Amino acid sequence: MNYMLRHTTRYHYSAPVTLCHSEARVLPRKTLHQECGASELTISPLPQVQAERRDIFGNRVLYFAMEDVHQSLDVTVTTQLNTQPLPPLPNTSNAWESVAEQLNGDSRFDMQLYRLDSPFIRRNAELAAFASTCFTPGRPVIESALALNQLIYETFEYDPSFTTLATPLSDVLTNRRGVCQDFAHLAIGALRSVGLAARYVSGYLETQPPPGQPRLVGADASHAWLATWIPEWGWLALDPTNGTIAGEQHPVLAWGRDYADVAPLKGVMNGGGEHQLEVEVDVMPINAG
């Protein structure tokens, strides 16, 4: 699939900001199944300092600083990219217990990062018990992971009014409701709690207008899903919000241990008072011909 992505983040402050230092993870990354064209980036007001780096997970991070007084911030990035279909899943896979045991001896630093606790996700017995209905003794790891993905999709309600960034996973699990970020965190917590490796993926998902209605500019959405490690195959990306494997219709932005590692925009500032946030996302398919 060929896409043109446009992501705009706007902050309006109730009081002047005299100094601002920010990090933005809004530039899509190259993956095995995704090629990115050049990105056009606009920041208003114009920053005095701007530089790009890669973080420990390989994500593109834009640092910028503003030293002039301002009362709004607008960051817009436009990128053309191409996503490729995923290879077919193997017909068989090892039992999940043997994969967990294998991961115990895996010395790769990045792999172990995705098995440990992280800012928004803590392994515990409650999450392991939730996973146990899918991860039964001797069950193949791919089959178990797909079952967990389907379990969340079928038994949890998408409810954007229920959670915030501060809502603990225990509340999501008890009330069986939340948003894509919560469902990704929940699945990751369940996988890590049974000894497997899982990472958080941020990206986009094209939304379709109702039949007969025009497509609205800015009506698409940022999205979140997860990927779990399958030996001898790679990272299996799962979208529990939609009960699907995340493939070529899921453009990837960044990945990390959880949301804290991939927040689109974060930083520190002097002043500003209260703020209002506006986000506009467009995921526009492009005819390759």
Short mmCIF file of C-alpha atoms in Angstrom, two decimals:
data_model
loop_
_atom_site.label_atom_id
_atom_site.label_comp_id
_atom_site.label_asym_id
_atom_site.label_seq_id
_atom_site.Cartn_x
_atom_site.Cartn_y
_atom_site.Cartn_z
CA MET A 1 0.00 0.00 0.00
CA ASN A 2 1.15 3.52 -0.81
CA TYR A 3 0.17 6.23 1.66
CA MET A 4 0.61 9.91 2.25
CA LEU A 5 0.61 10.54 6.00
CA ARG A 6 -0.02 13.90 7.61
CA HIS A 7 0.05 14.33 11.38
CA THR A 8 -0.55 17.69 13.06
CA THR A 9 -0.25 18.38 16.78
CA ARG A 10 -1.35 21.78 18.12
CA TYR A 11 -1.05 23.18 21.61
CA HIS A 12 -2.80 26.38 22.69
CA TYR A 13 -1.60 27.82 26.01
CA SER A 14 -3.53 30.06 28.38
CA ALA A 15 -0.37 31.99 29.28
CA PRO A 16 2.83 32.83 27.41
CA VAL A 17 5.60 30.22 27.18
CA THR A 18 9.07 31.74 27.51
CA LEU A 19 11.17 28.60 26.94
CA CYS A 20 10.35 25.18 25.49
CA HIS A 21 12.46 22.04 24.96
CA SER A 22 10.66 19.19 23.16
CA GLU A 23 11.17 15.73 21.68
CA ALA A 24 8.91 14.56 18.86
CA ARG A 25 8.51 11.01 17.59
CA VAL A 26 6.44 11.86 14.53
CA LEU A 27 8.80 10.73 11.76
CA PRO A 28 7.95 7.18 10.54
CA ARG A 29 10.70 4.58 10.72
CA LYS A 30 11.93 2.19 8.06
CA THR A 31 11.07 -1.46 8.77
CA LEU A 32 11.37 -4.78 6.97
CA HIS A 33 7.93 -4.15 5.46
CA GLN A 34 7.86 -0.35 5.22
CA GLU A 35 9.81 2.14 3.12
CA CYS A 36 9.61 5.85 3.91
CA GLY A 37 10.06 8.76 1.56
CA ALA A 38 11.31 12.16 2.62
CA SER A 39 9.39 13.87 5.40
CA GLU A 40 8.27 17.49 5.24
CA LEU A 41 8.30 18.94 8.73
CA THR A 42 6.84 22.29 9.78
CA ILE A 43 7.18 23.68 13.32
CA SER A 44 5.54 26.96 14.26
CA PRO A 45 6.82 29.15 15.76
CA LEU A 46 10.22 28.42 14.24
CA PRO A 47 12.57 26.75 16.75
CA GLN A 48 16.01 28.19 17.46
CA VAL A 49 17.52 24.69 17.79
CA GLN A 50 16.57 21.57 15.85
CA ALA A 51 18.31 18.18 15.54
CA GLU A 52 17.44 14.56 14.81
CA ARG A 53 18.75 11.40 16.49
CA ARG A 54 17.86 7.72 16.95
CA ASP A 55 16.76 6.44 20.35
CA ILE A 56 17.70 3.07 21.88
CA PHE A 57 14.83 1.40 19.99
CA GLY A 58 15.87 2.83 16.62
CA ASN A 59 13.05 5.37 16.44
CA ARG A 60 13.64 8.75 14.81
CA VAL A 61 13.56 11.49 17.46
CA LEU A 62 13.40 15.17 16.63
CA TYR A 63 14.68 17.54 19.32
CA PHE A 64 13.77 21.22 19.10
CA ALA A 65 13.94 24.23 21.38
CA MET A 66 12.14 27.57 21.32
CA GLU A 67 13.54 30.54 23.18
CA ASP A 68 11.07 33.18 21.96
CA VAL A 69 7.83 33.91 23.81
CA HIS A 70 4.90 32.05 22.25
CA GLN A 71 1.36 31.01 23.16
CA SER A 72 0.81 28.16 20.70
CA LEU A 73 2.80 25.32 19.17
CA ASP A 74 2.07 23.62 15.86
CA VAL A 75 4.02 20.56 14.64
CA THR A 76 3.04 19.07 11.26
CA VAL A 77 4.80 16.23 9.46
CA THR A 78 3.93 14.87 6.01
CA THR A 79 5.51 11.65 4.74
CA GLN A 80 4.95 9.35 1.80
CA LEU A 81 5.53 5.68 2.54
CA ASN A 82 4.97 2.22 1.14
CA THR A 83 3.95 -0.82 3.18
CA GLN A 84 4.38 -4.39 2.00
CA PRO A 85 2.29 -7.49 2.82
CA LEU A 86 3.62 -9.66 5.64
CA PRO A 87 4.93 -13.15 4.87
CA PRO A 88 2.52 -15.98 5.73
CA LEU A 89 2.67 -17.31 9.27
CA PRO A 90 4.25 -20.74 9.68
CA ASN A 91 1.84 -23.67 9.92
CA THR A 92 3.40 -24.77 13.20
CA SER A 93 5.29 -23.12 16.04
CA ASN A 94 6.93 -24.21 19.26
CA ALA A 95 4.97 -24.47 22.49
CA TRP A 96 4.86 -21.13 24.26
CA GLU A 97 6.61 -22.57 27.34
CA SER A 98 9.63 -23.57 25.26
CA VAL A 99 9.75 -20.09 23.71
CA ALA A 100 9.69 -18.52 27.19
CA GLU A 101 12.50 -20.86 28.26
CA GLN A 102 14.50 -19.98 25.15
CA LEU A 103 14.06 -16.29 25.86
CA ASN A 104 15.44 -16.80 29.37
CA GLY A 105 18.79 -17.59 27.76
CA ASP A 106 18.61 -14.89 25.08
CA SER A 107 21.41 -12.43 25.80
CA ARG A 108 20.24 -9.71 23.40
CA PHE A 109 19.75 -6.50 25.34
CA ASP A 110 16.82 -5.26 23.29
CA MET A 111 15.02 -8.60 23.59
CA GLN A 112 15.27 -8.56 27.38
CA LEU A 113 13.96 -4.97 27.48
CA TYR A 114 10.68 -6.27 26.03
CA ARG A 115 10.31 -8.92 28.77
CA LEU A 116 10.75 -6.66 31.79
CA ASP A 117 8.49 -4.19 33.57
CA SER A 118 8.17 -0.72 32.05
CA PRO A 119 6.62 2.60 33.14
CA PHE A 120 3.02 1.67 32.20
CA ILE A 121 3.25 -2.13 32.44
CA ARG A 122 4.02 -4.27 35.49
CA ARG A 123 4.05 -8.06 35.27
CA ASN A 124 1.84 -9.72 37.90
CA ALA A 125 -0.19 -12.80 38.74
CA GLU A 126 -3.46 -11.14 37.67
CA LEU A 127 -2.18 -10.62 34.14
CA ALA A 128 -0.71 -14.13 34.03
CA ALA A 129 -4.09 -15.53 35.09
CA PHE A 130 -5.81 -13.53 32.34
CA ALA A 131 -3.37 -14.99 29.81
CA SER A 132 -3.76 -18.55 31.10
CA THR A 133 -7.03 -19.16 29.23
CA CYS A 134 -5.09 -18.71 25.97
CA PHE A 135 -1.68 -20.00 27.02
CA THR A 136 -2.66 -23.52 28.01
CA PRO A 137 0.03 -26.18 28.53
CA GLY A 138 1.82 -27.15 25.32
CA ARG A 139 -0.16 -24.82 23.05
CA PRO A 140 1.82 -23.39 20.09
CA VAL A 141 3.01 -19.85 20.75
CA ILE A 142 1.47 -18.35 17.59
CA GLU A 143 -1.90 -19.98 18.27
CA SER A 144 -1.79 -18.75 21.88
CA ALA A 145 -0.89 -15.18 20.91
CA LEU A 146 -3.66 -15.02 18.30
CA ALA A 147 -6.13 -16.35 20.87
CA LEU A 148 -5.13 -13.60 23.34
CA ASN A 149 -5.58 -10.99 20.62
CA GLN A 150 -9.06 -12.32 19.86
CA LEU A 151 -9.99 -12.59 23.54
CA ILE A 152 -9.35 -8.88 24.10
CA TYR A 153 -11.19 -7.95 20.92
CA GLU A 154 -14.27 -10.00 21.81
CA THR A 155 -14.57 -9.31 25.54
CA PHE A 156 -13.46 -5.67 25.94
CA GLU A 157 -15.41 -2.57 24.95
CA TYR A 158 -13.78 0.34 23.16
CA ASP A 159 -14.61 3.31 25.40
CA PRO A 160 -12.55 6.52 25.00
CA SER A 161 -14.32 8.11 27.97
CA PHE A 162 -13.17 5.48 30.47
CA THR A 163 -9.38 5.76 30.66
CA THR A 164 -6.58 8.32 30.77
CA LEU A 165 -2.82 7.82 30.72
CA ALA A 166 -3.00 7.44 34.51
CA THR A 167 -5.56 4.59 34.50
CA PRO A 168 -3.89 1.40 35.82
CA LEU A 169 -4.11 -1.83 33.83
CA SER A 170 -5.94 -3.46 36.74
CA ASP A 171 -8.87 -1.06 36.14
CA VAL A 172 -8.87 -1.85 32.42
CA LEU A 173 -8.90 -5.57 33.18
CA THR A 174 -11.63 -5.33 35.84
CA ASN A 175 -13.95 -3.09 33.82
CA ARG A 176 -13.19 -4.65 30.42
CA ARG A 177 -13.04 -1.33 28.62
CA GLY A 178 -10.53 1.15 27.29
CA VAL A 179 -8.87 2.33 24.06
CA CYS A 180 -6.23 0.95 21.70
CA GLN A 181 -3.40 2.06 23.98
CA ASP A 182 -4.96 0.21 26.93
CA PHE A 183 -5.58 -2.96 24.93
CA ALA A 184 -1.99 -2.97 23.64
CA HIS A 185 -0.66 -2.47 27.18
CA LEU A 186 -2.93 -5.24 28.46
CA ALA A 187 -1.79 -7.75 25.85
CA ILE A 188 1.86 -6.85 26.43
CA GLY A 189 1.45 -7.22 30.19
CA ALA A 190 -0.18 -10.63 29.75
CA LEU A 191 2.57 -11.83 27.38
CA ARG A 192 5.38 -10.61 29.62
CA SER A 193 3.71 -12.13 32.67
CA VAL A 194 4.01 -15.60 31.12
CA GLY A 195 7.65 -15.02 30.16
CA LEU A 196 7.36 -13.87 26.54
CA ALA A 197 8.72 -10.75 24.84
CA ALA A 198 6.34 -8.06 23.61
CA ARG A 199 6.74 -4.48 22.48
CA TYR A 200 4.39 -1.52 21.99
CA VAL A 201 3.93 -0.17 18.46
CA SER A 202 2.55 3.25 17.55
CA GLY A 203 1.30 4.10 14.11
CA TYR A 204 -1.79 4.86 12.11
CA LEU A 205 -4.96 3.27 10.83
CA GLU A 206 -7.02 4.61 7.98
CA THR A 207 -10.68 5.20 8.85
CA GLN A 208 -13.48 4.88 6.29
CA PRO A 209 -16.31 7.46 6.14
CA PRO A 210 -19.92 6.24 6.30
CA PRO A 211 -21.35 5.18 2.91
CA GLY A 212 -22.16 8.22 0.82
CA GLN A 213 -20.31 10.61 3.10
CA PRO A 214 -17.19 12.57 2.05
CA ARG A 215 -13.85 11.80 3.61
CA LEU A 216 -13.10 14.48 6.22
CA VAL A 217 -9.66 16.03 6.44
CA GLY A 218 -8.04 15.18 9.78
CA ALA A 219 -10.54 12.43 10.58
CA ASP A 220 -8.12 9.50 10.62
CA ALA A 221 -6.51 8.35 13.84
CA SER A 222 -3.27 7.53 15.52
CA HIS A 223 -3.30 3.91 16.57
CA ALA A 224 -1.45 1.49 18.84
CA TRP A 225 -0.88 -2.23 18.78
CA LEU A 226 1.81 -4.69 19.88
CA ALA A 227 4.24 -7.26 18.55
CA THR A 228 5.45 -10.44 20.22
CA TRP A 229 8.59 -12.38 19.38
CA ILE A 230 8.25 -15.66 17.45
CA PRO A 231 11.58 -17.52 17.16
CA GLU A 232 12.71 -18.28 13.60
CA TRP A 233 10.00 -16.01 12.19
CA GLY A 234 10.20 -12.57 13.79
CA TRP A 235 7.90 -10.08 15.47
CA LEU A 236 4.21 -10.96 15.13
CA ALA A 237 2.24 -7.70 15.15
CA LEU A 238 -1.23 -7.94 16.68
CA ASP A 239 -4.05 -5.38 16.85
CA PRO A 240 -6.35 -6.37 19.75
CA THR A 241 -8.58 -3.33 19.20
CA ASN A 242 -9.67 -4.80 15.87
CA GLY A 243 -8.89 -8.49 16.45
CA THR A 244 -6.48 -8.66 13.51
CA ILE A 245 -2.85 -9.13 12.63
CA ALA A 246 -1.32 -5.70 12.04
CA GLY A 247 -0.10 -5.72 8.44
CA GLU A 248 0.31 -3.43 5.46
CA GLN A 249 -2.70 -1.28 6.45
CA HIS A 250 -0.98 -0.40 9.73
CA PRO A 251 1.73 2.19 8.90
CA VAL A 252 4.34 2.09 11.67
CA LEU A 253 5.62 5.20 13.42
CA ALA A 254 7.71 3.92 16.36
CA TRP A 255 8.04 1.14 18.92
CA GLY A 256 9.26 0.69 22.48
CA ARG A 257 8.45 -0.93 25.82
CA ASP A 258 5.16 0.97 26.18
CA TYR A 259 3.56 4.33 25.38
CA ALA A 260 6.11 6.24 27.46
CA ASP A 261 8.83 5.34 24.94
CA VAL A 262 6.91 6.48 21.86
CA ALA A 263 4.83 9.51 22.93
CA PRO A 264 4.47 11.70 19.80
CA LEU A 265 5.45 14.90 21.60
CA LYS A 266 6.84 15.55 25.06
CA GLY A 267 9.06 18.08 26.72
CA VAL A 268 9.49 20.78 29.35
CA MET A 269 8.58 24.44 29.24
CA ASN A 270 8.55 27.58 31.32
CA GLY A 271 5.09 29.14 31.64
CA GLY A 272 2.08 28.22 29.54
CA GLY A 273 -0.55 27.77 32.25
CA GLU A 274 -3.36 25.47 31.07
CA HIS A 275 -3.29 24.08 27.55
CA GLN A 276 -5.62 22.73 24.89
CA LEU A 277 -4.46 19.95 22.58
CA GLU A 278 -5.66 19.34 19.00
CA VAL A 279 -4.51 16.41 16.87
CA GLU A 280 -5.31 15.90 13.18
CA VAL A 281 -4.29 12.76 11.29
CA ASP A 282 -4.72 11.91 7.61
CA VAL A 283 -3.83 8.48 6.20
CA MET A 284 -4.35 8.92 2.47
CA PRO A 285 -3.97 5.95 0.10
CA ILE A 286 -2.13 6.77 -3.12
CA ASN A 287 -2.73 5.00 -6.39
CA ALA A 288 0.60 3.44 -7.31
CA GLY A 289 -0.22 3.76 -10.97
#
